[in-house]
GROMACS .gro file of C-alpha atoms in nm:
model
  366
    1MET     CA    1  18.168  -6.887   8.989
    2GLY     CA    2  18.335  -6.953   8.656
    3THR     CA    3  18.501  -7.282   8.752
    4LEU     CA    4  18.216  -7.501   8.628
    5SER     CA    5  18.174  -7.367   8.266
    6GLY     CA    6  18.454  -7.556   8.096
    7GLY     CA    7  18.491  -7.891   7.965
    8MET     CA    8  18.582  -8.246   8.144
    9SER     CA    9  18.629  -8.585   8.000
   10SER     CA   10  18.301  -8.721   7.937
   11ALA     CA   11  18.316  -9.098   7.976
   12VAL     CA   12  18.369  -9.358   8.249
   13ALA     CA   13  18.452  -9.712   8.177
   14ALA     CA   14  18.153  -9.920   8.280
   15ALA     CA   15  17.785  -9.897   8.306
   16LEU     CA   16  17.703  -9.938   8.687
   17VAL     CA   17  17.423  -9.929   8.933
   18LEU     CA   18  17.511  -9.851   9.290
   19SER     CA   19  17.282  -9.917   9.562
   20GLY     CA   20  17.295  -9.876   9.943
   21SER     CA   21  17.387  -9.601  10.178
   22ALA     CA   22  17.724  -9.409  10.117
   23CYS     CA   23  18.025  -9.430  10.341
   24SER     CA   24  18.136  -9.105  10.511
   25THR     CA   25  18.503  -9.227  10.478
   26GLY     CA   26  18.716  -9.449  10.281
   27LEU     CA   27  18.643  -9.593   9.941
   28PRO     CA   28  18.296  -9.611   9.809
   29PRO     CA   29  18.122  -9.952   9.802
   30ALA     CA   30  18.190 -10.181   9.506
   31PRO     CA   31  17.946 -10.116   9.242
   32THR     CA   32  17.738 -10.390   9.060
   33VAL     CA   33  17.765 -10.395   8.692
   34THR     CA   34  17.413 -10.428   8.529
   35GLY     CA   35  17.412 -10.200   8.258
   36LEU     CA   36  17.261  -9.853   8.173
   37LEU     CA   37  16.896  -9.779   8.207
   38PRO     CA   38  16.737  -9.781   7.842
   39GLY     CA   39  16.523  -9.487   7.707
   40LEU     CA   40  16.756  -9.190   7.631
   41VAL     CA   41  16.654  -9.012   7.311
   42GLU     CA   42  16.905  -8.787   7.138
   43LEU     CA   43  16.779  -8.449   6.998
   44ASP     CA   44  16.914  -8.195   6.787
   45ALA     CA   45  16.836  -7.828   6.838
   46GLY     CA   46  17.069  -7.690   6.578
   47THR     CA   47  17.350  -7.564   6.793
   48THR     CA   48  17.680  -7.670   6.917
   49ALA     CA   49  17.717  -7.442   7.212
   50LEU     CA   50  17.774  -7.575   7.562
   51LEU     CA   51  17.433  -7.588   7.705
   52GLN     CA   52  17.391  -7.518   8.071
   53ALA     CA   53  17.044  -7.468   8.165
   54VAL     CA   54  16.710  -7.625   8.090
   55SER     CA   55  16.352  -7.522   8.188
   56PRO     CA   56  16.060  -7.772   8.100
   57VAL     CA   57  15.724  -7.622   8.113
   58ASN     CA   58  15.551  -7.969   8.048
   59ASP     CA   59  15.627  -8.291   7.860
   60ARG     CA   60  15.616  -8.105   7.523
   61VAL     CA   61  15.733  -7.749   7.603
   62VAL     CA   62  16.100  -7.695   7.717
   63TRP     CA   63  16.355  -7.424   7.696
   64ILE     CA   64  16.725  -7.468   7.708
   65SER     CA   65  17.017  -7.199   7.695
   66GLY     CA   66  17.397  -7.192   7.693
   67HIS     CA   67  17.711  -7.028   7.573
   68ALA     CA   68  17.731  -6.784   7.285
   69GLY     CA   69  17.418  -6.616   7.385
   70THR     CA   70  17.211  -6.929   7.278
   71TRP     CA   71  16.863  -7.028   7.355
   72ALA     CA   72  16.632  -7.288   7.220
   73ARG     CA   73  16.257  -7.384   7.255
   74SER     CA   74  16.081  -7.696   7.166
   75GLU     CA   75  15.693  -7.727   7.182
   76ASP     CA   76  15.656  -8.076   7.043
   77GLY     CA   77  15.860  -8.268   7.294
   78GLY     CA   78  16.178  -8.213   7.100
   79ALA     CA   79  16.119  -8.324   6.757
   80THR     CA   80  16.156  -7.985   6.625
   81TRP     CA   81  16.319  -7.666   6.779
   82THR     CA   82  16.319  -7.282   6.744
   83SER     CA   83  16.667  -7.164   6.833
   84GLY     CA   84  16.870  -6.829   6.845
   85VAL     CA   85  17.106  -6.576   6.980
   86VAL     CA   86  16.997  -6.285   7.181
   87ARG     CA   87  17.092  -5.993   6.974
   88GLY     CA   88  17.406  -5.816   7.120
   89ALA     CA   89  17.464  -6.094   7.358
   90ASP     CA   90  17.650  -6.346   7.147
   91THR     CA   91  17.948  -6.349   7.390
   92LEU     CA   92  17.729  -6.406   7.691
   93GLN     CA   93  17.699  -6.751   7.884
   94PHE     CA   94  17.323  -6.814   7.961
   95ARG     CA   95  17.395  -7.034   8.252
   96ASP     CA   96  17.037  -7.033   8.381
   97LEU     CA   97  16.681  -6.963   8.257
   98TYR     CA   98  16.319  -6.995   8.387
   99ALA     CA   99  16.023  -7.070   8.156
  100LEU     CA  100  15.658  -6.985   8.224
  101ASP     CA  101  15.512  -7.116   7.885
  102ALA     CA  102  15.620  -7.139   7.516
  103ARG     CA  103  15.614  -6.764   7.489
  104ARG     CA  104  15.747  -6.629   7.824
  105ALA     CA  105  16.097  -6.696   7.975
  106TRP     CA  106  16.382  -6.529   8.155
  107LEU     CA  107  16.767  -6.576   8.063
  108LEU     CA  108  17.041  -6.512   8.316
  109SER     CA  109  17.416  -6.471   8.183
  110ALA     CA  110  17.677  -6.531   8.443
  111GLY     CA  111  17.992  -6.354   8.492
  112THR     CA  112  18.184  -6.065   8.686
  113GLY     CA  113  18.041  -5.728   8.661
  114ASP     CA  114  17.817  -5.617   8.388
  115VAL     CA  115  17.840  -5.949   8.212
  116SER     CA  116  17.580  -6.062   8.457
  117ARG     CA  117  17.238  -5.983   8.301
  118ILE     CA  118  16.880  -6.102   8.281
  119TYR     CA  119  16.666  -6.086   7.994
  120TYR     CA  120  16.303  -6.159   7.909
  121THR     CA  121  16.088  -6.265   7.615
  122GLU     CA  122  15.728  -6.256   7.588
  123ASP     CA  123  15.712  -6.348   7.221
  124GLY     CA  124  15.885  -6.694   7.218
  125GLY     CA  125  16.237  -6.560   7.183
  126GLU     CA  126  16.169  -6.327   6.886
  127THR     CA  127  16.272  -6.034   7.072
  128TRP     CA  128  16.443  -6.003   7.418
  129THR     CA  129  16.431  -5.720   7.680
  130GLU     CA  130  16.731  -5.669   7.909
  131GLN     CA  131  16.594  -5.628   8.265
  132PHE     CA  132  16.886  -5.591   8.457
  133ARG     CA  133  17.272  -5.541   8.410
  134ASN     CA  134  17.516  -5.576   8.710
  135GLY     CA  135  17.683  -5.270   8.798
  136ASN     CA  136  17.898  -5.423   9.084
  137SER     CA  137  18.235  -5.527   8.953
  138ARG     CA  138  18.277  -5.770   9.249
  139ALA     CA  139  17.953  -5.958   9.204
  140PHE     CA  140  17.890  -6.266   8.979
  141TYR     CA  141  17.541  -6.359   8.942
  142ASP     CA  142  17.496  -6.753   8.909
  143CYS     CA  143  17.130  -6.858   8.896
  144LEU     CA  144  16.786  -6.739   8.941
  145ALA     CA  145  16.441  -6.894   9.065
  146PHE     CA  146  16.085  -6.796   9.059
  147TRP     CA  147  15.779  -6.868   9.291
  148ASP     CA  148  15.549  -6.763   9.031
  149GLU     CA  149  15.540  -6.528   8.724
  150ARG     CA  150  15.591  -6.207   8.936
  151ASN     CA  151  15.809  -6.308   9.216
  152GLY     CA  152  16.166  -6.435   9.190
  153LEU     CA  153  16.517  -6.406   9.307
  154ALA     CA  154  16.861  -6.411   9.154
  155LEU     CA  155  17.187  -6.506   9.333
  156SER     CA  156  17.547  -6.386   9.327
  157ASP     CA  157  17.879  -6.513   9.464
  158GLY     CA  158  17.973  -6.340   9.789
  159ALA     CA  159  18.088  -6.000   9.747
  160ASP     CA  160  18.212  -5.757  10.025
  161GLY     CA  161  18.119  -6.021  10.291
  162ARG     CA  162  17.759  -6.073  10.173
  163PHE     CA  163  17.575  -6.259   9.922
  164PRO     CA  164  17.421  -6.001   9.684
  165LEU     CA  165  17.049  -6.097   9.600
  166LEU     CA  166  16.822  -5.955   9.349
  167ALA     CA  167  16.440  -5.984   9.399
  168THR     CA  168  16.153  -5.896   9.154
  169ARG     CA  169  15.810  -5.862   9.258
  170ASP     CA  170  15.659  -5.784   8.901
  171GLY     CA  171  15.852  -6.007   8.687
  172LYS     CA  172  16.007  -5.685   8.511
  173THR     CA  173  16.221  -5.485   8.768
  174TRP     CA  174  16.493  -5.646   8.984
  175THR     CA  175  16.607  -5.463   9.290
  176LEU     CA  176  16.915  -5.558   9.545
  177LEU     CA  177  16.784  -5.676   9.866
  178PRO     CA  178  16.867  -5.468  10.158
  179GLU     CA  179  17.186  -5.536  10.329
  180PRO     CA  180  17.011  -5.704  10.629
  181ALA     CA  181  16.846  -5.944  10.383
  182ARG     CA  182  17.171  -6.039  10.246
  183PRO     CA  183  17.316  -6.348  10.415
  184ALA     CA  184  17.682  -6.325  10.531
  185ALA     CA  185  17.943  -6.489  10.304
  186ARG     CA  186  18.268  -6.646  10.412
  187PRO     CA  187  18.596  -6.551  10.258
  188GLY     CA  188  18.601  -6.689   9.894
  189GLU     CA  189  18.254  -6.843   9.927
  190GLY     CA  190  18.020  -6.822   9.654
  191ALA     CA  191  17.781  -7.027   9.433
  192PHE     CA  192  17.860  -7.254   9.135
  193ALA     CA  193  17.699  -7.134   8.782
  194ALA     CA  194  17.708  -7.477   8.663
  195SER     CA  195  17.350  -7.573   8.579
  196GLY     CA  196  17.114  -7.299   8.689
  197THR     CA  197  17.029  -7.527   8.989
  198CYS     CA  198  17.223  -7.368   9.286
  199LEU     CA  199  16.907  -7.174   9.399
  200VAL     CA  200  16.571  -7.337   9.409
  201THR     CA  201  16.222  -7.233   9.516
  202VAL     CA  202  15.925  -7.425   9.661
  203GLY     CA  203  15.568  -7.333   9.745
  204ASP     CA  204  15.515  -6.931   9.765
  205SER     CA  205  15.798  -6.827  10.000
  206HIS     CA  206  16.056  -7.094  10.052
  207ALA     CA  207  16.405  -7.104   9.901
  208TRP     CA  208  16.738  -7.252   9.947
  209PHE     CA  209  17.090  -7.214   9.767
  210GLY     CA  210  17.407  -7.395   9.801
  211THR     CA  211  17.758  -7.260   9.849
  212GLY     CA  212  18.110  -7.372   9.798
  213ALA     CA  213  18.479  -7.249   9.746
  214ALA     CA  214  18.527  -7.121  10.086
  215ALA     CA  215  18.867  -7.197  10.215
  216GLU     CA  216  18.759  -7.325  10.557
  217GLY     CA  217  18.436  -7.516  10.667
  218ARG     CA  218  18.194  -7.719  10.496
  219ALA     CA  219  17.978  -7.636  10.206
  220ARG     CA  220  17.660  -7.468  10.332
  221VAL     CA  221  17.283  -7.459  10.233
  222ILE     CA  222  17.129  -7.096  10.285
  223ARG     CA  223  16.750  -7.097  10.331
  224THR     CA  224  16.458  -6.847  10.338
  225ASN     CA  225  16.104  -6.921  10.445
  226ASP     CA  226  15.983  -6.550  10.377
  227ARG     CA  227  16.092  -6.476  10.020
  228GLY     CA  228  16.435  -6.352  10.104
  229ARG     CA  229  16.361  -6.118  10.402
  230SER     CA  230  16.544  -6.347  10.634
  231TRP     CA  231  16.808  -6.615  10.563
  232LEU     CA  232  16.942  -6.915  10.781
  233ALA     CA  233  17.279  -7.085  10.690
  234ILE     CA  234  17.342  -7.458  10.776
  235GLU     CA  235  17.655  -7.646  10.729
  236THR     CA  236  17.615  -7.980  10.524
  237PRO     CA  237  17.856  -8.274  10.519
  238ILE     CA  238  18.002  -8.186  10.178
  239PRO     CA  239  18.358  -8.039  10.200
  240SER     CA  240  18.421  -7.698  10.073
  241GLY     CA  241  18.738  -7.567   9.899
  242PRO     CA  242  18.893  -7.359   9.619
  243ALA     CA  243  18.724  -7.586   9.362
  244ALA     CA  244  18.479  -7.786   9.587
  245GLY     CA  245  18.114  -7.740   9.748
  246ILE     CA  246  17.752  -7.762   9.642
  247ALA     CA  247  17.673  -7.699   9.285
  248THR     CA  248  17.296  -7.801   9.286
  249VAL     CA  249  17.010  -7.806   9.523
  250ALA     CA  250  16.661  -7.980   9.469
  251PHE     CA  251  16.366  -8.000   9.691
  252ARG     CA  252  16.044  -8.197   9.653
  253ASP     CA  253  15.855  -8.017   9.921
  254ARG     CA  254  15.915  -7.794  10.183
  255HIS     CA  255  16.087  -8.056  10.410
  256HIS     CA  256  16.270  -8.314  10.183
  257GLY     CA  257  16.568  -8.210   9.975
  258VAL     CA  258  16.907  -8.284   9.859
  259ALA     CA  259  17.234  -8.082   9.792
  260LEU     CA  260  17.496  -8.224   9.555
  261GLY     CA  261  17.817  -8.121   9.417
  262GLY     CA  262  18.172  -8.255   9.498
  263ASP     CA  263  18.528  -8.138   9.406
  264LEU     CA  264  18.636  -8.036   9.053
  265ALA     CA  265  18.993  -8.131   9.139
  266ARG     CA  266  18.916  -8.488   9.162
  267PRO     CA  267  18.718  -8.587   8.845
  268ASP     CA  268  18.785  -8.963   8.866
  269SER     CA  269  18.713  -9.000   9.235
  270PHE     CA  270  18.408  -9.130   9.419
  271THR     CA  271  18.359  -8.884   9.719
  272ASP     CA  272  18.093  -8.802   9.969
  273ASN     CA  273  17.915  -8.543   9.737
  274VAL     CA  274  17.555  -8.588   9.837
  275ALA     CA  275  17.375  -8.461  10.147
  276VAL     CA  276  17.007  -8.515  10.238
  277THR     CA  277  16.752  -8.316  10.457
  278GLU     CA  278  16.422  -8.421  10.582
  279ASP     CA  279  16.364  -8.095  10.802
  280GLY     CA  280  16.374  -7.826  10.532
  281GLY     CA  281  16.747  -7.784  10.560
  282SER     CA  282  16.771  -7.767  10.933
  283SER     CA  283  17.010  -8.068  10.936
  284TRP     CA  284  17.175  -8.281  10.670
  285THR     CA  285  17.321  -8.611  10.645
  286VAL     CA  286  17.537  -8.819  10.395
  287GLY     CA  287  17.347  -8.960  10.101
  288ALA     CA  288  17.457  -9.241   9.874
  289ARG     CA  289  17.734  -9.167   9.614
  290PRO     CA  290  17.600  -9.166   9.250
  291PRO     CA  291  17.741  -9.429   9.028
  292PHE     CA  292  17.951  -9.197   8.831
  293PRO     CA  293  18.271  -9.011   8.962
  294GLY     CA  294  18.367  -8.660   8.990
  295ALA     CA  295  18.141  -8.365   9.071
  296ILE     CA  296  17.755  -8.325   9.032
  297TYR     CA  297  17.655  -8.020   8.848
  298GLY     CA  298  17.268  -8.028   8.836
  299ALA     CA  299  16.971  -8.228   8.998
  300ALA     CA  300  16.596  -8.204   8.975
  301TYR     CA  301  16.300  -8.394   9.117
  302GLU     CA  302  16.004  -8.502   8.909
  303PRO     CA  303  15.718  -8.242   9.031
  304GLU     CA  304  15.387  -8.299   9.160
  305THR     CA  305  15.403  -8.674   9.239
  306ASP     CA  306  15.381  -8.880   9.572
  307ARG     CA  307  15.692  -9.064   9.475
  308PRO     CA  308  15.932  -8.845   9.267
  309ALA     CA  309  16.218  -8.959   9.100
  310LEU     CA  310  16.539  -8.733   9.130
  311VAL     CA  311  16.786  -8.722   8.848
  312ALA     CA  312  17.157  -8.597   8.890
  313VAL     CA  313  17.408  -8.512   8.628
  314GLY     CA  314  17.781  -8.428   8.597
  315PRO     CA  315  18.048  -8.431   8.333
  316ARG     CA  316  18.086  -8.787   8.402
  317GLY     CA  317  17.744  -8.926   8.367
  318ALA     CA  318  17.386  -8.896   8.485
  319ALA     CA  319  17.182  -9.121   8.741
  320VAL     CA  320  16.827  -9.141   8.887
  321SER     CA  321  16.720  -9.210   9.259
  322TRP     CA  322  16.363  -9.321   9.375
  323ASP     CA  323  16.431  -9.304   9.739
  324ASP     CA  324  16.586  -8.942   9.806
  325ALA     CA  325  16.950  -9.025   9.730
  326GLN     CA  326  16.962  -9.345   9.930
  327SER     CA  327  17.037  -9.546   9.615
  328TRP     CA  328  17.111  -9.466   9.230
  329SER     CA  329  17.071  -9.632   8.907
  330LEU     CA  330  17.295  -9.508   8.620
  331ILE     CA  331  17.139  -9.350   8.312
  332ASP     CA  332  17.453  -9.254   8.088
  333THR     CA  333  17.801  -9.208   8.103
  334ARG     CA  334  17.840  -8.893   7.880
  335ALA     CA  335  17.878  -8.558   7.999
  336TYR     CA  336  17.590  -8.349   8.101
  337TRP     CA  337  17.569  -7.995   8.286
  338SER     CA  338  17.199  -7.957   8.378
  339VAL     CA  339  16.885  -8.139   8.396
  340GLY     CA  340  16.502  -8.041   8.436
  341ILE     CA  341  16.201  -8.267   8.460
  342ALA     CA  342  15.838  -8.206   8.369
  343ARG     CA  343  15.522  -8.347   8.532
  344GLY     CA  344  15.499  -8.693   8.429
  345GLY     CA  345  15.862  -8.783   8.464
  346ARG     CA  346  15.993  -8.660   8.123
  347ALA     CA  347  16.360  -8.553   8.178
  348TRP     CA  348  16.580  -8.335   7.970
  349LEU     CA  349  16.946  -8.358   8.002
  350VAL     CA  350  17.179  -8.103   7.847
  351GLY     CA  351  17.571  -8.064   7.819
  352PRO     CA  352  17.860  -7.993   7.587
  353SER     CA  353  17.854  -7.943   7.208
  354GLY     CA  354  17.495  -7.890   7.205
  355ARG     CA  355  17.399  -8.208   7.375
  356ILE     CA  356  17.027  -8.266   7.435
  357HIS     CA  357  16.878  -8.595   7.544
  358ARG     CA  358  16.517  -8.670   7.647
  359PHE     CA  359  16.467  -8.946   7.927
  360ASP     CA  360  16.131  -9.074   8.013
  361ILE     CA  361  16.191  -9.189   8.347
  362PRO     CA  362  16.071  -9.558   8.426
  363PRO     CA  363  15.867  -9.632   8.739
  364GLY     CA  364  16.094  -9.697   9.022
  365PRO     CA  365  16.102  -9.990   9.248
  366ARG     CA  366  15.808 -10.037   9.494
   0.00000   0.00000   0.00000
């Protein structure tokens, strides 16, 4: 949905670290003032566009994308960048992307009708091939995710009572899943095209996506264990509403994951906007509130490690957790839309006005 594309105030007054479990009602626990974590490095890719997606390949190769048809790629950890605008797509908002390496990547533009498109490059962005253009005037594609270089999914808001989902089995062609494989959508229910992280894959067959904006009920996480052939929807503790729900999901394995979001209408409030699962999404409990107010737009786990860090970002800040969202430490109070983390703990945070920060996550408490 388009509600997470605009700007919000980017600062909160204090640098805080919040520890402990969140309360399900009432005010949040009083935070402890300890200062920001060190280590943010500001980078410049030569763009002032709002950046909404990031896809690290490793600690040196990373791709980003955003509004005005913008993409950028670095192969040296962010010291230098190659950037550009997709030809004929300078009005599109590339709110998601997925990179395989320094040459191959997909971009997804979000929007209603034929504004939703998927592009692919295999020459490092020198040329782009349009692989999909949405022909359903009621669909609005929000995000995509891949299991490998051939198999992936792309997700739309609910349309005609179901969630349209595209699948690719060759990395080139995209086909709408048959109606029985499209999960039922509640009235008004959709996904938030905030950070390219509303849909996530793990392993070779599991995927989850988060929902919001339904007028009734709680925000849901909808999962598949068979590459989208069947789906199961589970309610979370996160409230849903016209501007509320889950904006991002992250899983460190098939069992442990988080769903995060909040209410855009309450940018200065601390709310129960984090849910945690230990059973693959069959059940969810409330996690700790991060130490910045307002909604969370993006989140990611550090991959391929026994004790992964989890980073969450939003218009009011960024924070890291080393214990599956049971406690948080504040990274920054500036606005971010998305985050990606490479193996080894190098994180990339992106946001408005071309903002790119690199953050080498320090070791967590043992």
